[in-house]
Amino acid sequence: MGVVPMSLLRGSDDETDGHDNDAAEDHPEKCDVNPSHTHFIFVKEPKQEVATAMRSQIIVELAAQVSRRRNPTFVREVQNTGVDEVSYQKGTVCHEQVPLIAVLIQGGMRALDMVHDYLKSDVPVLVIKGTGFLADILAFAYEEHKERGNNRSAMDIIRRDVSKRVARSFPGSKKDEDLTLMRNRIIDCVILGSQKEKELISVVESSEDLVDLDNYFLPAVFAARSRATNILKEQVRSDFLLTMKLNKPGIADSKILGRDEEQIFQVDNDLFEKALMWKGREKFVERFMEEDFALHRFLSHSRLLNLFRHAEDNDFFVNVVWHQVPRRYFEHTIEETFVTKDLNRIIEKLSGFSNFLSMHDLSSNYLGIFVTDEYDAERKAMNALMVWAVLMGRFQLAKTLWKFCEDPIPMALFVSALARGLAQHSRSTDTSVADRVSAQGREFSTMAIDVLDMSYKESNARTFDLLNQKFPDFNDRTPIKAAYISRNKYFLAHEACQIWLNRLWEGGLEITDSWNSRIPEEFKLVVSALLVFPIYFWIRYPAKNFVKDFSWVEHDKVDSGSINETTRLGYENVGQRDKNDLFHIDSLFDREGVDNTERKLKVLAELEGKNKSTRFRHSLKHAAPEAPASSSGSNLFINRNLPLWKKVYYLWSAPRTKFWIFQLFYWIYLAVFSVVVILPTCNDLGLDVIILIWTLFNVLEIALRTVYQIHHGFPVSLFRRGVEITFITGFVLLVAIFKTYFNFIRPLYTRSLMAFGLLYMYYRMVSVFFPMNSILGPMVYRIKRMITVDFLSFVRLALPFIVANMFVLQSVMYPDLPFSIETWRKGFYRAFFTLFIAFLGEIEYTPRCEAVRLRNETANKCWIGDYENYTCPTLGVMTYLLNIQYWIIMRLILVVLLNALFAATMIKVKEDSEFIYRYQRYRTVLDFASRSALPPPFSFLSYSFDWVIVCCVKTQGLGKQKEKILVGPRTVKLLENHAPAKRSYESYSYWMGLTKEYYRRKEREERAKNIAQDQVSRFKGLADDQKAIRGSLARLSDKLKQLEKASLVYFEEIKHNMSRKGHAKEGTLNQLSRLSPYPGTGIKRFLIPDHKVSWDTELSDYKPPSYCRDTYDFPVAERHYVDPEFTSRPRKDPAFWCWNATAVVGGKKIDRRTVAPPTDTEAGQVQYALDHRGLPRNIVGRTGLADRGNLCMYGPNLCVQVVLTRFRDDALRFLVAKTSTYPNLPSLFPSSKTLGFRNRFHAAWQLVESLFALPDGPVKDLAPPEDEEHMHKLMGAVIFPGSPDDGAKFLAVQQVYAGYLDHVDNTDNAWMETVVWHVDISTGEGLPRVADENFTWKERSHIKRMRPFEDHIIQHVTISKVVDD
């Protein structure tokens, strides 16, 4: 809510209504309203201060009027809780419907006033600590108050600290009364925020994740209420609804349900409905379901309709499911007929499950009129909610609800089928949605497989019991059948399903390894079935699979319940004790081993003679533990106890036996058929009639089997069976007609029709018998994929080339061939069969055709070709080009492309083909299980027997029980023995517990995955912290190095200042040459300690910076003598780089010799060394800077200094600079650079002349001196111009130093050298005034600052003068 003066609102023409316009002038800027606000209050008061004060008052008043109410229910609740009437009348205990909270970020005095008003009105304030200003001060004061308490001494400390912080944060407030007022107001806010039962102030660090502020708002709101308010039922419900609306399940558990100690809060239908309709509230739904929320008391058909109508984010439903509505009878409103009629049609269309939901049962159960029982009502409500969640695209909600399903595996298979149908129907509109839905379907399929795998590993008895069980909610289908119908190949490929199929396939029989183990089992099976007597030594009948065939069960009044209990597929390996274990049934084969199984089966065999199956099971239960520990195993089988006719019946009823018997007779049929086709006869009808009758029996067997399978709900493709029956029947009728009217129909046509029929019968074998082979089955799927996908794509691609070249090649090669059927035949023959062979004979010249070549054109005949015989091909360049291009396209490109497609398909479907094989295996097993025991043409005997039994039943000749036993294959009886069982609470608990264990396992796996990620993130965090620490250490190291350098510099300077007196070698230690920064720049020299200055001392990390002053930065007179940068001129140029020598280059005189004197061990001229770059190396040592620096030349740069002394007033005086700034220039003594040839005499004389000579002096035209004597004479003439010839006698000239000069401009490759002349003037009479005003005569004691070298020179001169005197 925004509160703003209208005078600040842009576009407002509001006047001040007589108010002072000065206030409006305080804010001349116009502003727009804040788009983040939902409501606005515009104040005519122009002053911002007034509007700010009104803001908190208006908001608090509105909150008081809107968010608090007292209804009768609330009054009764207050009275029941024992709250006194006074508190109620005062409003201290009330139901807060709309919470209010203030957030403080930074802030000043105005914000402090608002916070104070909010706290007085019991409005909580959330302080964001770390944003500065008032927020930090208030957070500090509040935390200190909570820690220190409310005693007087603690408050004094807090006031003092707050005063300091206020002064620092608001330095503009200079008045003490303003700071005091602010401090006192902050303390008042702290006291108001820290009440006894509630905390109105909450503090949050700004470093926290503040993206979702609701995580901090809600706890602050709840903490600001009293306990009496928080425990009210309506308040708890209101808070829970608020957290659910903001989708904060963690806060709901910890802050709301956690304070509900008396558990007065209960979930009602409205809350559950909101949790369903609001998207993303799966955690709340899960919490409600864990509290045993009764779905059947919540969901009726009208509420289900309401969920479809008002659910959030129904785009998926509208875009995907809406199009499946058979009748588009509404546009915007979902009518009631949608849930009563169309919903089941949509489910059936998408998943194949018909009449899945019953709105009548749903509403009856909601009203408490249970159709069956409460468990069934709960299950049906869950089914309806699962359908709603999937159709709305709420797959995460479906997973949450699935956790509480009574039948998790069938439900997961159903959802997978439903999602698969949705994906198929949405692929045409949005492939991304289809892919997402398909992925969700695969995930539910994986969930079903995982739960099945968990059950199989824990108790394979329960697993096989589940696979055998029919579920009435899912059209009385078993999980295996549901998986097959929904095309869930991965579920059927599971080990448990395959074992179930294997046991159904074997029919309960076992083939022994007696005689010779190399004999194939199939051979033993077929021979035993045909010859009967091998049954005694090749076929075994395990007792566990044929318990009902003991003598005491053969009574007419057989107990059907015993049959149901003992003949379940896959259940035969489990003893009675394990069957009674409802939660942890251990497979005998998995846990107890074969020996224990043999022991129990021996006890079972010893119990023969009992006359009741219940007594048998009761005896087995108690006798099994006392059985011997081992057995010979002779009683594991009941071969001796079964009559021969039953053995034969069981053997011929096994699907495996049927498969090989049918295949054997089919091969016989194909052999006879092949003989009939190949025999050279026209009128011999004997074999033809046999084949036709046999074929008719095949058709009859297929038709009867199809009817039987449809009647028993077997998966059958009616279209495929219909096409097969129609084709074979049509074939028989056509052959019969052709044979009957052979006088009118050419026998070749009949033979061709028979050949096509034989071809079909051979090809049919691939789809009927090959899928059961573990090698051929996957291969058949790959071939089918290559034919239906790759080859058809190849045909579509190649067809234009084949058709085009059929006409083009025929027209060019045979232009004169008459248009007839032969023309079409030859064209098609050539174009199509080029895929396999190349017709090279047609493009060759033959003698037959050359003999009829046309020599002369006939004017009266239209002839295009080259030969009179139009059957001869016309050859030429065009013929060869057209044939070559066609052969290249077909043989080298398209055929190679087809091979590549086949290879890619083989690789791509290699793994998937195994799953497809296992999936198709179910259809094949059930197909042979439902066939008659006898193959065609003897199958009519089996069906005739069944018809006779049915007729007897109709005439009351036999009972229903006998009909059930006698009619139909035994394997189908085993499948149908399991009627839909009434689900027990124990079964419900087991599967729900298994589902929850699955989720716990998934959570552990997810945590295990996240552990690695967390470890990686932690390692990354540690690496980042380590990197930051290293950076800090590096910066600290740099600072330490800088400090060390500075310390060394200061230390050297201090040491120099302390010991420079009398130090004769300071001029040669590079003290000044190592000072930083380099003059005229900001370059820092490389720090070098004293003991590392010498080049003889190793310094491995010595990498000094480089610097060369630009030539144009030198004075104009010196530019001619400045060396270019060494890198800009060839290094090997002896004419210019004349190290340790002199040269004249381009009229420029260069002297690169040093004036340093040789040591006692050296003789002759001193030679300086060169560095690795070929540059001169400083003769003293390192300086910390490379290249030329501020000097003119690389190597030595000579200068001359003149020390002039005289006695005056009995004191030795020196001519020195008036202002010598140590260590910078100018020099203390007069000095001058020598450029060109190093004539030290000439330079010294010019220096003296510049000090004393007048502009028109007598020595102006004198030649420059070439030696010391001449220089001496000329100096006398300059200093004593009155007596130029005798002036030299008043002077004493002596060279006191020649060598290296420690100078701030020195570098590693260029350095200063100096020659110092001492000129002593023995008389003061006639001495002219010094012409250079920068120099003056000073006594030694008056010279305050000088370089170490200059100090050394002065000492040397003084001592020499004293000695001479």
PDB file of N, CA, C and O in Angstrom, residues 370-401:
ATOM      1  N   PHE A 370     -21.625 -47.901   1.600  1.00  0.00           N
ATOM      2  CA  PHE A 370     -20.545 -48.604   0.933  1.00  0.00           C
ATOM      3  C   PHE A 370     -21.099 -49.689   0.013  1.00  0.00           C
ATOM      4  O   PHE A 370     -21.958 -50.487   0.409  1.00  0.00           O
ATOM      5  N   VAL A 371     -20.576 -49.722  -1.186  1.00  0.00           N
ATOM      6  CA  VAL A 371     -20.971 -50.749  -2.142  1.00  0.00           C
ATOM      7  C   VAL A 371     -20.454 -52.100  -1.686  1.00  0.00           C
ATOM      8  O   VAL A 371     -21.148 -53.114  -1.760  1.00  0.00           O
ATOM      9  N   THR A 372     -19.217 -52.138  -1.234  1.00  0.00           N
ATOM     10  CA  THR A 372     -18.639 -53.379  -0.690  1.00  0.00           C
ATOM     11  C   THR A 372     -18.197 -53.156   0.751  1.00  0.00           C
ATOM     12  O   THR A 372     -18.861 -53.583   1.681  1.00  0.00           O
ATOM     13  N   ASP A 373     -17.071 -52.490   0.932  1.00  0.00           N
ATOM     14  CA  ASP A 373     -16.594 -52.201   2.280  1.00  0.00           C
ATOM     15  C   ASP A 373     -15.788 -50.908   2.230  1.00  0.00           C
ATOM     16  O   ASP A 373     -15.616 -50.278   1.184  1.00  0.00           O
ATOM     17  N   GLU A 374     -15.263 -50.533   3.383  1.00  0.00           N
ATOM     18  CA  GLU A 374     -14.551 -49.264   3.496  1.00  0.00           C
ATOM     19  C   GLU A 374     -13.219 -49.300   2.750  1.00  0.00           C
ATOM     20  O   GLU A 374     -12.804 -48.293   2.163  1.00  0.00           O
ATOM     21  N   TYR A 375     -12.543 -50.449   2.776  1.00  0.00           N
ATOM     22  CA  TYR A 375     -11.268 -50.550   2.067  1.00  0.00           C
ATOM     23  C   TYR A 375     -11.458 -50.390   0.558  1.00  0.00           C
ATOM     24  O   TYR A 375     -10.692 -49.712  -0.121  1.00  0.00           O
ATOM     25  N   ASP A 376     -12.512 -51.031   0.048  1.00  0.00           N
ATOM     26  CA  ASP A 376     -12.795 -50.905  -1.374  1.00  0.00           C
ATOM     27  C   ASP A 376     -13.158 -49.468  -1.730  1.00  0.00           C
ATOM     28  O   ASP A 376     -12.775 -48.954  -2.786  1.00  0.00           O
ATOM     29  N   ALA A 377     -13.880 -48.794  -0.864  1.00  0.00           N
ATOM     30  CA  ALA A 377     -14.251 -47.401  -1.108  1.00  0.00           C
ATOM     31  C   ALA A 377     -13.016 -46.507  -1.138  1.00  0.00           C
ATOM     32  O   ALA A 377     -12.886 -45.612  -1.996  1.00  0.00           O
ATOM     33  N   GLU A 378     -12.093 -46.753  -0.210  1.00  0.00           N
ATOM     34  CA  GLU A 378     -10.866 -45.953  -0.191  1.00  0.00           C
ATOM     35  C   GLU A 378     -10.045 -46.184  -1.449  1.00  0.00           C
ATOM     36  O   GLU A 378      -9.465 -45.250  -2.020  1.00  0.00           O
ATOM     37  N   ARG A 379      -9.991 -47.414  -1.895  1.00  0.00           N
ATOM     38  CA  ARG A 379      -9.207 -47.736  -3.085  1.00  0.00           C
ATOM     39  C   ARG A 379      -9.800 -47.082  -4.337  1.00  0.00           C
ATOM     40  O   ARG A 379      -9.074 -46.565  -5.183  1.00  0.00           O
ATOM     41  N   LYS A 380     -11.116 -47.088  -4.444  1.00  0.00           N
ATOM     42  CA  LYS A 380     -11.742 -46.469  -5.611  1.00  0.00           C
ATOM     43  C   LYS A 380     -11.568 -44.958  -5.606  1.00  0.00           C
ATOM     44  O   LYS A 380     -11.383 -44.345  -6.671  1.00  0.00           O
ATOM     45  N   ALA A 381     -11.620 -44.342  -4.446  1.00  0.00           N
ATOM     46  CA  ALA A 381     -11.364 -42.898  -4.374  1.00  0.00           C
ATOM     47  C   ALA A 381      -9.924 -42.578  -4.770  1.00  0.00           C
ATOM     48  O   ALA A 381      -9.663 -41.594  -5.469  1.00  0.00           O
ATOM     49  N   MET A 382      -9.003 -43.421  -4.338  1.00  0.00           N
ATOM     50  CA  MET A 382      -7.605 -43.231  -4.725  1.00  0.00           C
ATOM     51  C   MET A 382      -7.441 -43.380  -6.235  1.00  0.00           C
ATOM     52  O   MET A 382      -6.713 -42.609  -6.879  1.00  0.00           O
ATOM     53  N   ASN A 383      -8.122 -44.346  -6.831  1.00  0.00           N
ATOM     54  CA  ASN A 383      -8.039 -44.528  -8.282  1.00  0.00           C
ATOM     55  C   ASN A 383      -8.532 -43.284  -9.018  1.00  0.00           C
ATOM     56  O   ASN A 383      -7.929 -42.849 -10.006  1.00  0.00           O
ATOM     57  N   ALA A 384      -9.631 -42.708  -8.538  1.00  0.00           N
ATOM     58  CA  ALA A 384     -10.169 -41.508  -9.179  1.00  0.00           C
ATOM     59  C   ALA A 384      -9.206 -40.333  -9.059  1.00  0.00           C
ATOM     60  O   ALA A 384      -8.998 -39.569 -10.020  1.00  0.00           O
ATOM     61  N   LEU A 385      -8.595 -40.172  -7.890  1.00  0.00           N
ATOM     62  CA  LEU A 385      -7.634 -39.081  -7.715  1.00  0.00           C
ATOM     63  C   LEU A 385      -6.394 -39.284  -8.596  1.00  0.00           C
ATOM     64  O   LEU A 385      -5.842 -38.323  -9.131  1.00  0.00           O
ATOM     65  N   MET A 386      -5.951 -40.515  -8.740  1.00  0.00           N
ATOM     66  CA  MET A 386      -4.805 -40.791  -9.610  1.00  0.00           C
ATOM     67  C   MET A 386      -5.136 -40.424 -11.053  1.00  0.00           C
ATOM     68  O   MET A 386      -4.311 -39.825 -11.762  1.00  0.00           O
ATOM     69  N   VAL A 387      -6.323 -40.757 -11.499  1.00  0.00           N
ATOM     70  CA  VAL A 387      -6.741 -40.398 -12.861  1.00  0.00           C
ATOM     71  C   VAL A 387      -6.766 -38.882 -13.017  1.00  0.00           C
ATOM     72  O   VAL A 387      -6.277 -38.334 -14.018  1.00  0.00           O
ATOM     73  N   TRP A 388      -7.338 -38.187 -12.038  1.00  0.00           N
ATOM     74  CA  TRP A 388      -7.390 -36.727 -12.114  1.00  0.00           C
ATOM     75  C   TRP A 388      -5.987 -36.129 -12.161  1.00  0.00           C
ATOM     76  O   TRP A 388      -5.723 -35.222 -12.965  1.00  0.00           O
ATOM     77  N   ALA A 389      -5.083 -36.619 -11.323  1.00  0.00           N
ATOM     78  CA  ALA A 389      -3.729 -36.072 -11.280  1.00  0.00           C
ATOM     79  C   ALA A 389      -3.013 -36.278 -12.614  1.00  0.00           C
ATOM     80  O   ALA A 389      -2.336 -35.368 -13.118  1.00  0.00           O
ATOM     81  N   VAL A 390      -3.173 -37.460 -13.219  1.00  0.00           N
ATOM     82  CA  VAL A 390      -2.492 -37.722 -14.491  1.00  0.00           C
ATOM     83  C   VAL A 390      -3.094 -36.893 -15.603  1.00  0.00           C
ATOM     84  O   VAL A 390      -2.362 -36.297 -16.415  1.00  0.00           O
ATOM     85  N   LEU A 391      -4.413 -36.806 -15.680  1.00  0.00           N
ATOM     86  CA  LEU A 391      -5.050 -36.037 -16.749  1.00  0.00           C
ATOM     87  C   LEU A 391      -4.794 -34.542 -16.617  1.00  0.00           C
ATOM     88  O   LEU A 391      -4.860 -33.813 -17.612  1.00  0.00           O
ATOM     89  N   MET A 392      -4.503 -34.076 -15.409  1.00  0.00           N
ATOM     90  CA  MET A 392      -4.163 -32.667 -15.219  1.00  0.00           C
ATOM     91  C   MET A 392      -2.676 -32.407 -15.406  1.00  0.00           C
ATOM     92  O   MET A 392      -2.220 -31.275 -15.267  1.00  0.00           O
ATOM     93  N   GLY A 393      -1.914 -33.454 -15.672  1.00  0.00           N
ATOM     94  CA  GLY A 393      -0.467 -33.284 -15.840  1.00  0.00           C
ATOM     95  C   GLY A 393       0.276 -33.150 -14.536  1.00  0.00           C
ATOM     96  O   GLY A 393       1.441 -32.757 -14.533  1.00  0.00           O
ATOM     97  N   ARG A 394      -0.354 -33.503 -13.401  1.00  0.00           N
ATOM     98  CA  ARG A 394       0.282 -33.410 -12.081  1.00  0.00           C
ATOM     99  C   ARG A 394       0.959 -34.745 -11.753  1.00  0.00           C
ATOM    100  O   ARG A 394       0.507 -35.496 -10.881  1.00  0.00           O
ATOM    101  N   PHE A 395       2.002 -35.056 -12.455  1.00  0.00           N
ATOM    102  CA  PHE A 395       2.646 -36.354 -12.262  1.00  0.00           C
ATOM    103  C   PHE A 395       3.361 -36.446 -10.916  1.00  0.00           C
ATOM    104  O   PHE A 395       3.463 -37.521 -10.333  1.00  0.00           O
ATOM    105  N   GLN A 396       3.862 -35.334 -10.415  1.00  0.00           N
ATOM    106  CA  GLN A 396       4.494 -35.357  -9.100  1.00  0.00           C
ATOM    107  C   GLN A 396       3.457 -35.636  -8.016  1.00  0.00           C
ATOM    108  O   GLN A 396       3.723 -36.379  -7.055  1.00  0.00           O
ATOM    109  N   LEU A 397       2.271 -35.082  -8.172  1.00  0.00           N
ATOM    110  CA  LEU A 397       1.192 -35.388  -7.245  1.00  0.00           C
ATOM    111  C   LEU A 397       0.776 -36.848  -7.370  1.00  0.00           C
ATOM    112  O   LEU A 397       0.475 -37.506  -6.361  1.00  0.00           O
ATOM    113  N   ALA A 398       0.774 -37.364  -8.596  1.00  0.00           N
ATOM    114  CA  ALA A 398       0.437 -38.775  -8.784  1.00  0.00           C
ATOM    115  C   ALA A 398       1.447 -39.677  -8.078  1.00  0.00           C
ATOM    116  O   ALA A 398       1.081 -40.708  -7.495  1.00  0.00           O
ATOM    117  N   LYS A 399       2.723 -39.289  -8.109  1.00  0.00           N
ATOM    118  CA  LYS A 399       3.734 -40.080  -7.402  1.00  0.00           C
ATOM    119  C   LYS A 399       3.513 -40.020  -5.895  1.00  0.00           C
ATOM    120  O   LYS A 399       3.727 -41.009  -5.190  1.00  0.00           O
ATOM    121  N   THR A 400       3.098 -38.872  -5.402  1.00  0.00           N
ATOM    122  CA  THR A 400       2.816 -38.756  -3.969  1.00  0.00           C
ATOM    123  C   THR A 400       1.626 -39.621  -3.570  1.00  0.00           C
ATOM    124  O   THR A 400       1.661 -40.314  -2.543  1.00  0.00           O
ATOM    125  N   LEU A 401       0.570 -39.585  -4.371  1.00  0.00           N
ATOM    126  CA  LEU A 401      -0.595 -40.415  -4.068  1.00  0.00           C
ATOM    127  C   LEU A 401      -0.274 -41.898  -4.232  1.00  0.00           C
ATOM    128  O   LEU A 401      -0.809 -42.743  -3.492  1.00  0.00           O
TER     129      LEU A 401
END
